[in-house]
Tab-separated table of C-alpha atoms and ligand atoms in Angstrom:
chain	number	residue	atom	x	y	z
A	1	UNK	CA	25.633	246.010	2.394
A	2	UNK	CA	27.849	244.573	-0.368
A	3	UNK	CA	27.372	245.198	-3.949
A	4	UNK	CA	25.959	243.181	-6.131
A	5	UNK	CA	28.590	242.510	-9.444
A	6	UNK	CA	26.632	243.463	-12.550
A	7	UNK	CA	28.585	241.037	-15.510
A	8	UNK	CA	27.089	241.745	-18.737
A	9	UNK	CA	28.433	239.230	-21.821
A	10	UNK	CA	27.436	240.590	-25.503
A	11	UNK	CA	27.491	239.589	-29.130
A	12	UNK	CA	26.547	238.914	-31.941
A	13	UNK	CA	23.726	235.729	-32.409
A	14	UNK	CA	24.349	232.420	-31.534
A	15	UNK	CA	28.184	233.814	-30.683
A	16	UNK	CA	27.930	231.845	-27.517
A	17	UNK	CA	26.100	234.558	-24.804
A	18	UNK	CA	24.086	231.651	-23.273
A	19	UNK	CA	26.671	229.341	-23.397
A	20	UNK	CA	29.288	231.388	-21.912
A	21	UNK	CA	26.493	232.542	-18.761
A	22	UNK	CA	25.724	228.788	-18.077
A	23	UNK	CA	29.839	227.881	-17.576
A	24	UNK	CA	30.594	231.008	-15.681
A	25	UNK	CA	27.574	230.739	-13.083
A	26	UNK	CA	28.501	227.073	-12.692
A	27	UNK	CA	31.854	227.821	-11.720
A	28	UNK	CA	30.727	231.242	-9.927
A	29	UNK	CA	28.232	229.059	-7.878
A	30	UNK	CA	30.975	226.073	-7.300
A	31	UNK	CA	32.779	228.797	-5.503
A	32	UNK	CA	29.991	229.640	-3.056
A	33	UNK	CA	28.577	232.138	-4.970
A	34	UNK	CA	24.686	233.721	-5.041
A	35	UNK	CA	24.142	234.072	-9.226
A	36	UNK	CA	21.232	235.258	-10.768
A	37	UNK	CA	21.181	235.681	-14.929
A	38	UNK	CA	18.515	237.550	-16.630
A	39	UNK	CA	18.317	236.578	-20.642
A	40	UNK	CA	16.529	239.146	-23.019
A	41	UNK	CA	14.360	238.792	-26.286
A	42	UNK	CA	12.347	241.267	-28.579
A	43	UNK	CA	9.672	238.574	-27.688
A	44	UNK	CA	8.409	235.635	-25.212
A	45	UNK	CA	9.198	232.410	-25.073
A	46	UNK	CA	13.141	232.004	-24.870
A	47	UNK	CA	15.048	229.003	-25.461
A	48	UNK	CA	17.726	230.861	-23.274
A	49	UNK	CA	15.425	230.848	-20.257
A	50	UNK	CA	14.133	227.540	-20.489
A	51	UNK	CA	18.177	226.164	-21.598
A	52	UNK	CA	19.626	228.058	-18.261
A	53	UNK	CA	16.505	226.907	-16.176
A	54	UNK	CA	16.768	223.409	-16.757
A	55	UNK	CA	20.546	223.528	-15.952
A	56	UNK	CA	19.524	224.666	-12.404
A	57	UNK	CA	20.255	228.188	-12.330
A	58	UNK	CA	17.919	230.907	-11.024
A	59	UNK	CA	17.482	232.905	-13.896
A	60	UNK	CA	14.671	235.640	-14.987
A	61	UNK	CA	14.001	237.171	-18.124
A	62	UNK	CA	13.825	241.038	-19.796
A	63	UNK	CA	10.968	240.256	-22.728
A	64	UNK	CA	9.474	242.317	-25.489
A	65	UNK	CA	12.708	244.916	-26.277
A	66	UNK	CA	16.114	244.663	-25.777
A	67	UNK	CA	17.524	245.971	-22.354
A	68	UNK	CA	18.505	249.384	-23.766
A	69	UNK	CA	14.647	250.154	-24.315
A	70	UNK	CA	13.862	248.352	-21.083
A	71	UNK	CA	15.813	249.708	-18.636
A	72	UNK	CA	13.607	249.684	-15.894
A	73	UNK	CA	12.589	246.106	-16.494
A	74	UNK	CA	15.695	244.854	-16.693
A	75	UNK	CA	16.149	246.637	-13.148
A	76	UNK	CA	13.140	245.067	-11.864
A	77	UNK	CA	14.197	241.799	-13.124
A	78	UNK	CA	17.163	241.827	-11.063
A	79	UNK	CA	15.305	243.008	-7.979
A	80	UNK	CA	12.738	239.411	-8.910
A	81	UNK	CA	16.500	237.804	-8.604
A	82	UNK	CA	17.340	239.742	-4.970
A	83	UNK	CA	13.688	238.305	-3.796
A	84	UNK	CA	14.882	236.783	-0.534
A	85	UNK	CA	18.141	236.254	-2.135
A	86	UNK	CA	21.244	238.138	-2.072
A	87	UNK	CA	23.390	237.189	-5.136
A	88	UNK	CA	26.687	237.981	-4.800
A	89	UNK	CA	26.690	238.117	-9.035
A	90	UNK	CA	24.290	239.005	-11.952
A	91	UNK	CA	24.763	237.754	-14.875
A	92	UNK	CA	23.090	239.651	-18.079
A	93	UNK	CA	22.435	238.379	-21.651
A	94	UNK	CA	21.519	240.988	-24.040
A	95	UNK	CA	19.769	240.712	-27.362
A	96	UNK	CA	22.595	239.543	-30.094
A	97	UNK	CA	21.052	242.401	-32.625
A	98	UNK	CA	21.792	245.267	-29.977
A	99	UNK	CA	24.577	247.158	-29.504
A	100	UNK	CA	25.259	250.899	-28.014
A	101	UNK	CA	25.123	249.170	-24.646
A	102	UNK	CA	27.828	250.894	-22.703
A	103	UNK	CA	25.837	254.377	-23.317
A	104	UNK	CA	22.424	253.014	-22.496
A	105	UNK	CA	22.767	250.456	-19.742
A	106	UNK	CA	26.068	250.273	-18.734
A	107	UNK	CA	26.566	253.823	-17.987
A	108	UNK	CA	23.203	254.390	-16.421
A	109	UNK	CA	23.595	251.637	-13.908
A	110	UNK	CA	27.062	252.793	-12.920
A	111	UNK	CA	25.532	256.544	-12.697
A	112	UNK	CA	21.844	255.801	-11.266
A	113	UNK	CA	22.884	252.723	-9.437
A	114	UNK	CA	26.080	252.869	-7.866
A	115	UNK	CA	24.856	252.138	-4.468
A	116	UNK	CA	23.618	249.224	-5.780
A	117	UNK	CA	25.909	247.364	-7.977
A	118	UNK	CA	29.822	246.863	-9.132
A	119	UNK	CA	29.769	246.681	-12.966
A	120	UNK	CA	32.696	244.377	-13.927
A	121	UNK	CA	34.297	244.578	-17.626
A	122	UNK	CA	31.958	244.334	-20.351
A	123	UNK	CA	32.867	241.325	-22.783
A	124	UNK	CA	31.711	241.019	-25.660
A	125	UNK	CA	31.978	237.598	-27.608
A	126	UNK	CA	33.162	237.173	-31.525
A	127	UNK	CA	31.471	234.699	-33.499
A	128	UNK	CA	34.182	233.385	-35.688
A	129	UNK	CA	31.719	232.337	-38.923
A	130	UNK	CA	30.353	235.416	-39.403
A	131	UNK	CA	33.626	237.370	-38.040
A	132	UNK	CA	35.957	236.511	-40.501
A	133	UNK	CA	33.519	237.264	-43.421
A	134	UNK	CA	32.359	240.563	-41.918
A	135	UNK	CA	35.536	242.028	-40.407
A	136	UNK	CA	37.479	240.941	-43.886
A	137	UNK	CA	34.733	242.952	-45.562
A	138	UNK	CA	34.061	239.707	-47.904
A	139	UNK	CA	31.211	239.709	-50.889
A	140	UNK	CA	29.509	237.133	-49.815
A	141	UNK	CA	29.276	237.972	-45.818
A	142	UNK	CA	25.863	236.884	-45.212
A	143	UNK	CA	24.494	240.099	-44.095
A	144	UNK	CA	24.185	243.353	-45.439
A	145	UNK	CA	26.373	246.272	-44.596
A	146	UNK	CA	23.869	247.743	-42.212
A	147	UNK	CA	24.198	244.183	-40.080
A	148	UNK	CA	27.605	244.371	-40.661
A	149	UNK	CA	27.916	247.527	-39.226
A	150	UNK	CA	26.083	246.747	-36.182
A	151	UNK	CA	28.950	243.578	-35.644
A	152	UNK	CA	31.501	246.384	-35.482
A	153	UNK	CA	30.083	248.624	-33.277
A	154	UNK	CA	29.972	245.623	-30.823
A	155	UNK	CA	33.130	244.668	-30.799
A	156	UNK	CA	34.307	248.579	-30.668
A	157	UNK	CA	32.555	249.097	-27.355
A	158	UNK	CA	33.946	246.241	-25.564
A	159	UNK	CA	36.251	246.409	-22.725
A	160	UNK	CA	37.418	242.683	-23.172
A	161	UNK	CA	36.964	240.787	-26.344
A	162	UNK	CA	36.169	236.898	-26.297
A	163	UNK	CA	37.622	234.977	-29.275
A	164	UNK	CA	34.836	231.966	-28.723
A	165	UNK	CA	35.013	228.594	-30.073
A	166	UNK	CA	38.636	228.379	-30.251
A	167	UNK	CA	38.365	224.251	-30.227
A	168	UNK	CA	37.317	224.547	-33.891
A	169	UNK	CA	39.798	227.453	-34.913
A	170	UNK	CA	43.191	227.164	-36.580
A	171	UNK	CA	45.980	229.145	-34.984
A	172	UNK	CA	45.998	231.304	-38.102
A	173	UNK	CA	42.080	231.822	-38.679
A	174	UNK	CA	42.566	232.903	-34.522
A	175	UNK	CA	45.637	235.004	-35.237
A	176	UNK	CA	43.731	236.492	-38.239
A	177	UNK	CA	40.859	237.426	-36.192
A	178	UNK	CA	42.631	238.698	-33.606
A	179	UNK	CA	44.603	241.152	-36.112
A	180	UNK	CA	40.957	242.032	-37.850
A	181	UNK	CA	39.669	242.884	-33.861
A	182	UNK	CA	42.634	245.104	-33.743
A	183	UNK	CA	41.558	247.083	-36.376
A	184	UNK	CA	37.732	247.922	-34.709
A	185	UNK	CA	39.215	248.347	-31.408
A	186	UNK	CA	42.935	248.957	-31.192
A	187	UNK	CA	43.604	248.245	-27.262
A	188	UNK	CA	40.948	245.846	-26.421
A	189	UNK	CA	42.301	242.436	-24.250
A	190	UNK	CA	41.738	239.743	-26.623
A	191	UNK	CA	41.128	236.533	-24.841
A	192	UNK	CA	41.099	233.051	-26.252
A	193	UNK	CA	38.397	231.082	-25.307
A	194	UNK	CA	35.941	227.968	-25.708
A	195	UNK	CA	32.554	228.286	-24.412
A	196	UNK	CA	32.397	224.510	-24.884
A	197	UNK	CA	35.280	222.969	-23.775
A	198	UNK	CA	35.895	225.385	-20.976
A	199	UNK	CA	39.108	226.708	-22.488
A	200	UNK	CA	40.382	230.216	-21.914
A	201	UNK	CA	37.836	230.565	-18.764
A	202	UNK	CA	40.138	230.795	-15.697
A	203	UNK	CA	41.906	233.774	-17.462
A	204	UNK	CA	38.252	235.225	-18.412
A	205	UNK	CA	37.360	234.362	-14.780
A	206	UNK	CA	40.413	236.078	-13.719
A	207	UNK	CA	39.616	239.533	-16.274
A	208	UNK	CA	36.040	239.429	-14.917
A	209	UNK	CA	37.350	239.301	-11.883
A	210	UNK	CA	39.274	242.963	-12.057
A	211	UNK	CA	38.455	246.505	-10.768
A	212	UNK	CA	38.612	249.426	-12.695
A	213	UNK	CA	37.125	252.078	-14.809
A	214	UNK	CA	34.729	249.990	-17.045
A	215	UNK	CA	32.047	250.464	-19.829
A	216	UNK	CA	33.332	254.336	-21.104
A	217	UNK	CA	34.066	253.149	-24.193
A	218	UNK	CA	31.159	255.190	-25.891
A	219	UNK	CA	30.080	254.773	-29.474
A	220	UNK	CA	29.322	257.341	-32.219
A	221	UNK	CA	26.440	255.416	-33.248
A	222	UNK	CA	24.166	256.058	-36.310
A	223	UNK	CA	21.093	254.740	-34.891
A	224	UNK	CA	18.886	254.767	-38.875
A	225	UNK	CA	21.534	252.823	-39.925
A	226	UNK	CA	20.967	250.260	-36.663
A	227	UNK	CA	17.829	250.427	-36.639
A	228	UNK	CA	17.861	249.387	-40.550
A	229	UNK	CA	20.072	247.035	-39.721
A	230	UNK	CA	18.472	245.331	-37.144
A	231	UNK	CA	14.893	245.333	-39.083
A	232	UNK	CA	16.928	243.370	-41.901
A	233	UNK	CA	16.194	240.672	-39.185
A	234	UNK	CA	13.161	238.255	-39.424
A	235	UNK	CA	12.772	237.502	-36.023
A	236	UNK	CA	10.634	234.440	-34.770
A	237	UNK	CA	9.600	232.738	-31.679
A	238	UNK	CA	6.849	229.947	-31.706
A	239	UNK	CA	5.975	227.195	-28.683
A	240	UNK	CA	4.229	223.839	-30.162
A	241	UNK	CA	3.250	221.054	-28.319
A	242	UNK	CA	3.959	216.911	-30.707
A	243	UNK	CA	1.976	214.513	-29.211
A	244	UNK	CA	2.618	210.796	-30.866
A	245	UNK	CA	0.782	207.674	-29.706
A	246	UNK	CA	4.565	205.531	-30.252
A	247	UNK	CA	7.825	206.785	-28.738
A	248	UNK	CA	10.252	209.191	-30.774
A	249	UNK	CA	13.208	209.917	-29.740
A	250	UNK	CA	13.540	213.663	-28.967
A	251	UNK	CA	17.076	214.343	-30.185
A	252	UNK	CA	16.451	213.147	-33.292
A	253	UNK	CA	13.462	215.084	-33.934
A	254	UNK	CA	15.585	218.382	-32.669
A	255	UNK	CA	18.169	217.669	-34.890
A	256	UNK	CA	15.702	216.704	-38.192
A	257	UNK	CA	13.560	220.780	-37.800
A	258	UNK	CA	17.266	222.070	-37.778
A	259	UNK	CA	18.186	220.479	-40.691
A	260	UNK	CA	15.011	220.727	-42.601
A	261	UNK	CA	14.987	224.418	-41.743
A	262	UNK	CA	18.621	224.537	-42.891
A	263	UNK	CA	18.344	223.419	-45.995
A	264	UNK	CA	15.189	225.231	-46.598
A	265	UNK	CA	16.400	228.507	-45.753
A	266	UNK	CA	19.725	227.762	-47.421
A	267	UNK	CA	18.153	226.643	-50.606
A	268	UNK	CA	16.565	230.351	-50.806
A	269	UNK	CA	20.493	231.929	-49.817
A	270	UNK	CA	18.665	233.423	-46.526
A	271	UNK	CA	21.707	233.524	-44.195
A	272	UNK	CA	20.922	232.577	-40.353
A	273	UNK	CA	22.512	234.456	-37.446
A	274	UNK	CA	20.783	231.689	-34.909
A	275	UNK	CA	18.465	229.066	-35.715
A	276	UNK	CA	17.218	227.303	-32.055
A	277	UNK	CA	14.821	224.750	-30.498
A	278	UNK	CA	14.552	223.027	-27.366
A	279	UNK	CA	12.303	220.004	-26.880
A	280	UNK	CA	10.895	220.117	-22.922
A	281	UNK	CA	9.244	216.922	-21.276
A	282	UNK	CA	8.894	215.748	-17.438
A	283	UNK	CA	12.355	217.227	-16.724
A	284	UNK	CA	14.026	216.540	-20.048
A	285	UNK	CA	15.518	219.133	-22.490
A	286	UNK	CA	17.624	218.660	-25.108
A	287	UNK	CA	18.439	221.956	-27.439
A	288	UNK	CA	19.694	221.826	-31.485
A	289	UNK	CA	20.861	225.006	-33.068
A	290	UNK	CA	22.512	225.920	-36.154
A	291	UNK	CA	24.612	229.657	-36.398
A	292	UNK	CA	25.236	230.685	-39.717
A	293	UNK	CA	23.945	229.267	-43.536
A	294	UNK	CA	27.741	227.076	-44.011
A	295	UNK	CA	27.728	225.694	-40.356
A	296	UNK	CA	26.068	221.966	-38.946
A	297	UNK	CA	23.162	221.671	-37.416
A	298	UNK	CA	24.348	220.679	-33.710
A	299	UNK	CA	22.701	219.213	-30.702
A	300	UNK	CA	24.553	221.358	-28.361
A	301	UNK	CA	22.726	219.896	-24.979
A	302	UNK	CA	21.440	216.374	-25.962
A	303	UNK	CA	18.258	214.732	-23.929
A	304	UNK	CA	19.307	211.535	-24.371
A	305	UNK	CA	15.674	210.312	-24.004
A	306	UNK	CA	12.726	208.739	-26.064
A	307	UNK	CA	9.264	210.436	-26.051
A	308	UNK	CA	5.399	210.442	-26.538
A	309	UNK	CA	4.580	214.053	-26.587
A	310	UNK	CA	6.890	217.126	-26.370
A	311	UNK	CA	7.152	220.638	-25.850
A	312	UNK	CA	8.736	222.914	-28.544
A	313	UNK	CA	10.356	226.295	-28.585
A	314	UNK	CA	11.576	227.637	-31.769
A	315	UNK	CA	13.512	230.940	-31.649
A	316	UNK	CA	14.979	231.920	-35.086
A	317	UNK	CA	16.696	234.974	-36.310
A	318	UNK	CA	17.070	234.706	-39.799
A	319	UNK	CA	17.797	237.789	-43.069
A	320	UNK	CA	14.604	237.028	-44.256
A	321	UNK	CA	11.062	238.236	-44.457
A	322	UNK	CA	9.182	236.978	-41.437
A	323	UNK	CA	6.034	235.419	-42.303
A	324	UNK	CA	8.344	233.352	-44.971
A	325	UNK	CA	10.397	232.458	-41.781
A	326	UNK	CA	7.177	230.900	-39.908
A	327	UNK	CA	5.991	229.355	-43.029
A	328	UNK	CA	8.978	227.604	-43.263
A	329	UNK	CA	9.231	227.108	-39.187
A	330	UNK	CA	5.917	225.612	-39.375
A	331	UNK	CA	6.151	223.329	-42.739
A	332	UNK	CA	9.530	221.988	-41.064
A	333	UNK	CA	7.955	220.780	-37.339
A	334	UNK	CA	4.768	220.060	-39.089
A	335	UNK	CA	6.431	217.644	-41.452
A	336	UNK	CA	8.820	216.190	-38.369
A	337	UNK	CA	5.096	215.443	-36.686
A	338	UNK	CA	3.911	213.712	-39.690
A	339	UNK	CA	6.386	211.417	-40.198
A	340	UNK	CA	6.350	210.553	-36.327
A	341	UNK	CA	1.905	209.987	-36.738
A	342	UNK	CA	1.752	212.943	-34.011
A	343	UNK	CA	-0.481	215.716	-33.452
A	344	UNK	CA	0.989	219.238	-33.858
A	345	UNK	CA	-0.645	222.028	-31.826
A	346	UNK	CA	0.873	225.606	-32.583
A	347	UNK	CA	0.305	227.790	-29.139
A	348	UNK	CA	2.018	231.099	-29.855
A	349	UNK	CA	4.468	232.264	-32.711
A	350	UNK	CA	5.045	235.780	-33.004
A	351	UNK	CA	7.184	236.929	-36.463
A	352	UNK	CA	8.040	240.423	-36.786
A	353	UNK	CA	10.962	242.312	-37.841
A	354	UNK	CA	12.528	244.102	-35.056
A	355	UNK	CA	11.659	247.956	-34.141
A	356	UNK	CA	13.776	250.729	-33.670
A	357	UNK	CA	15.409	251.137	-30.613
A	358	UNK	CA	14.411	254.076	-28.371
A	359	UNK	CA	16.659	253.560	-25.403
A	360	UNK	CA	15.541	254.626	-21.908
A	361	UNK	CA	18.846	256.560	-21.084
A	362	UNK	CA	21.556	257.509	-23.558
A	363	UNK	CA	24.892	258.550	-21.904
A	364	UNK	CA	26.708	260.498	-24.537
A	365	UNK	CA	30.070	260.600	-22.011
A	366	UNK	CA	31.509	258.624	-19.484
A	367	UNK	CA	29.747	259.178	-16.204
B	1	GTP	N1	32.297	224.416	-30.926
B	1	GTP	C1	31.832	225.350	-30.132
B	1	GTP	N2	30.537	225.635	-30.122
B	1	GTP	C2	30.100	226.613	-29.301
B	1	GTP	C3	30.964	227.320	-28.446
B	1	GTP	N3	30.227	228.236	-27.751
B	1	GTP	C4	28.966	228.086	-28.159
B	1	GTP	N4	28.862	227.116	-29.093
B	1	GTP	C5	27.661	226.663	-29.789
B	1	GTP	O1	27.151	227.769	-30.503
B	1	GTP	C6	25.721	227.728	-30.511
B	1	GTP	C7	25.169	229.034	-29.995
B	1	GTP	O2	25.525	229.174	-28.624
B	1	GTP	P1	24.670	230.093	-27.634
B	1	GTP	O3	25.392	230.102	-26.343
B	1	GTP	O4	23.255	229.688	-27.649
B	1	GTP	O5	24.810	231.510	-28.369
B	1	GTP	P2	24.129	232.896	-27.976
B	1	GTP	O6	25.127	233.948	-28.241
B	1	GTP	O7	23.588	232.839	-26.596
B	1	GTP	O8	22.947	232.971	-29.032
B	1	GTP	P3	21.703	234.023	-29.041
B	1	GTP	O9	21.195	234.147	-27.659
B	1	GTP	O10	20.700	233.419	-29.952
B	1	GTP	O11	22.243	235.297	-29.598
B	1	GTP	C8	25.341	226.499	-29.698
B	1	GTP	O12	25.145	225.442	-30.596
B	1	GTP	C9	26.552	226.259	-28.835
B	1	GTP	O13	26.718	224.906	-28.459
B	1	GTP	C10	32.345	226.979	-28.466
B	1	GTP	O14	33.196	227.535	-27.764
B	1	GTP	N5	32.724	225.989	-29.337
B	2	MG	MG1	21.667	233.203	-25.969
């Protein structure tokens, strides 16, 4: 039996994870390709499932904890994803907070697992907005040291780095961050690419592509000051239903709890990693996000479509204390419901800031 390729794409939030999965298992499956992605929260409800899902792609999802402390889920997630299938590639999204994951999932599915699957290089993507004010160790980089440390350590246990959103970049804020990658991980490939406009992807496609020796670049990790790090977080996911008696159109609302939380949370100097909501309705999505305190709000997948009543997913991961976060999160849809005349029915929203990570395996050398 063939092995199954086991892709894994990391990085920081809202550095374009989800993005980057969706392009790659288009073009895997245009190939004649089997792909299966699992996605991965510290809770339920995930814009990321419901984004990839309603692009068509079979995709199942590690909830609760990030893989690291889920091991076995996330190996009985891809088995959901084998069900009568045999994918030919797995795609794997883990939590943008989490990092040690060459030692704790990497490693053990090369080790336990080698039957089983091929593990391909593991990439890990840089978020420009936050890169450049981490890695040149400015004031005023949004997050505290502790977050800023856990940025690093990503980037220093990649095999392949992926210098996203290169369509907005200058050639010398790109040249700068590829000197400032240098300096966390001297001998990393540095690849140039645009989760958006597709640019940079055939050589990515290519790197993915390769054989070798991958995922032994281990990390000395302090796991307090991760953990710290980490809990700096508030984390939030909430589903609400907006019901209007007249048509809205859904865009517009997406775009108007973005903003409204923007400016909210901005007002207060909370900085955002990843700020998300998709609007669901008889086969329509549209998503809005927003990815750091200085950026747009964006519509990155419009709906193009006019609504009575709408399902809502809000996932937000913001350095800020969590019930504040769903105070705000619910003022902001609550007031976009108002203004429409429509009812607003909270289901679920969970706010917490994110435990400690007690990972199932820890491989302290390369198997
Ligand atoms: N301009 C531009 N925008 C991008 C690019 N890649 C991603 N984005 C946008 O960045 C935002 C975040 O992208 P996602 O793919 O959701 O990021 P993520 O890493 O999966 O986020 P989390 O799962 O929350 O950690 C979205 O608004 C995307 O449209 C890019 O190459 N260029
Ligand atoms: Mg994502």
């Amino acid at each position: 039996m063939s092995k199954v390729r086991f892709l894994m794409v990391g990085g920081f939030l809202g550095a374009g994870k989800t993005t980057t999965l969706g392009r790659l298992a288009s073009s895997y499956m245009a190939k004649g390709l089997q792909v299966g992605i699992v996605t991965n929260d510290q809770a339920t409800d995930l814009v990321d499932t419901h984004t990839l899902r309603q692009q068509g792609f079979d995709v199942e999802e590690v909830p609760g904890a990030c893989f690291c402390c889920k091991f076995d889920d996330l190996l009985s997630t891809i088995g959901r994803l084998e069900d009568g299938k045999t994918p030919d590639v797995i795609l794997a999204e883990p939590v943008g907070s989490c990092t040690d994951l060459v030692a704790t999932v990497v490693q053990p599915i090369k080790d336990l697992y080698a039957d089983r699957f091929q593990t391909g290089p593991y990439s890990v993507i840089l978020k420009p907005s936050h890169g450049l004010r981490i890695l040149r160790n400015q004031e005023d980089a949004g997050f505290s040291p502790k977050a800023a440390y856990i940025f690093r350590k990503q980037l220093e246990e990649a095999d392949a780095i992926l210098l996203n959103r290169i369509d907005e970049l200058s050639a010398e804020e790109a040249d700068e961050l590829s000197a400032l990658v240098k300096e966390v991980n001297p001998d990393v490939p540095i690849l140039r690419v645009s989760a958006k406009t597709g640019q940079g992807f055939d050589r990515l496609e290519e790197l993915l592509a390769m054989e070798g020796n991958f995922g032994s670049r281990i990390l000395d990790l302090d796991y307090d000051i991760y953990a710290e790090g980490e809990a700096e977080l508030g984390w939030l996911n909430s589903s609400v239903t907006m019901t209007a008696t007249q048509e809205f159109d859904l865009d517009v609302l997406l775009l108007e709890v973005v903003s409204s939380l923007r400016d909210r949370l901005g007002a207060e100097n909370y900085e955002t990693a990843h700020l998300k909501v998709i609007g669901l309705w008889e086969g329509f999505f549209g998503v809005a996000n927003l990815v750091s305190r200085d950026s747009k709000p964006e519509l990155s997948l419009p709906s193009n479509s006019q609504v009575r009543e709408v399902d809502l997913i809000v996932n937000a991961r913001v350095a800020t204390d969590p019930a504040l976060l769903e105070t705000f999160v619910r003022e902001a849809v609550q007031k976009a419901g108002d203004v429409r005349g429509a009812k607003v029915e909270f289901h679920q929203t969970q706010s917490f800031r994110p435990g400690r990570p007690v990972p199932t395996h820890r491989y302290a050398t390369s198997a």
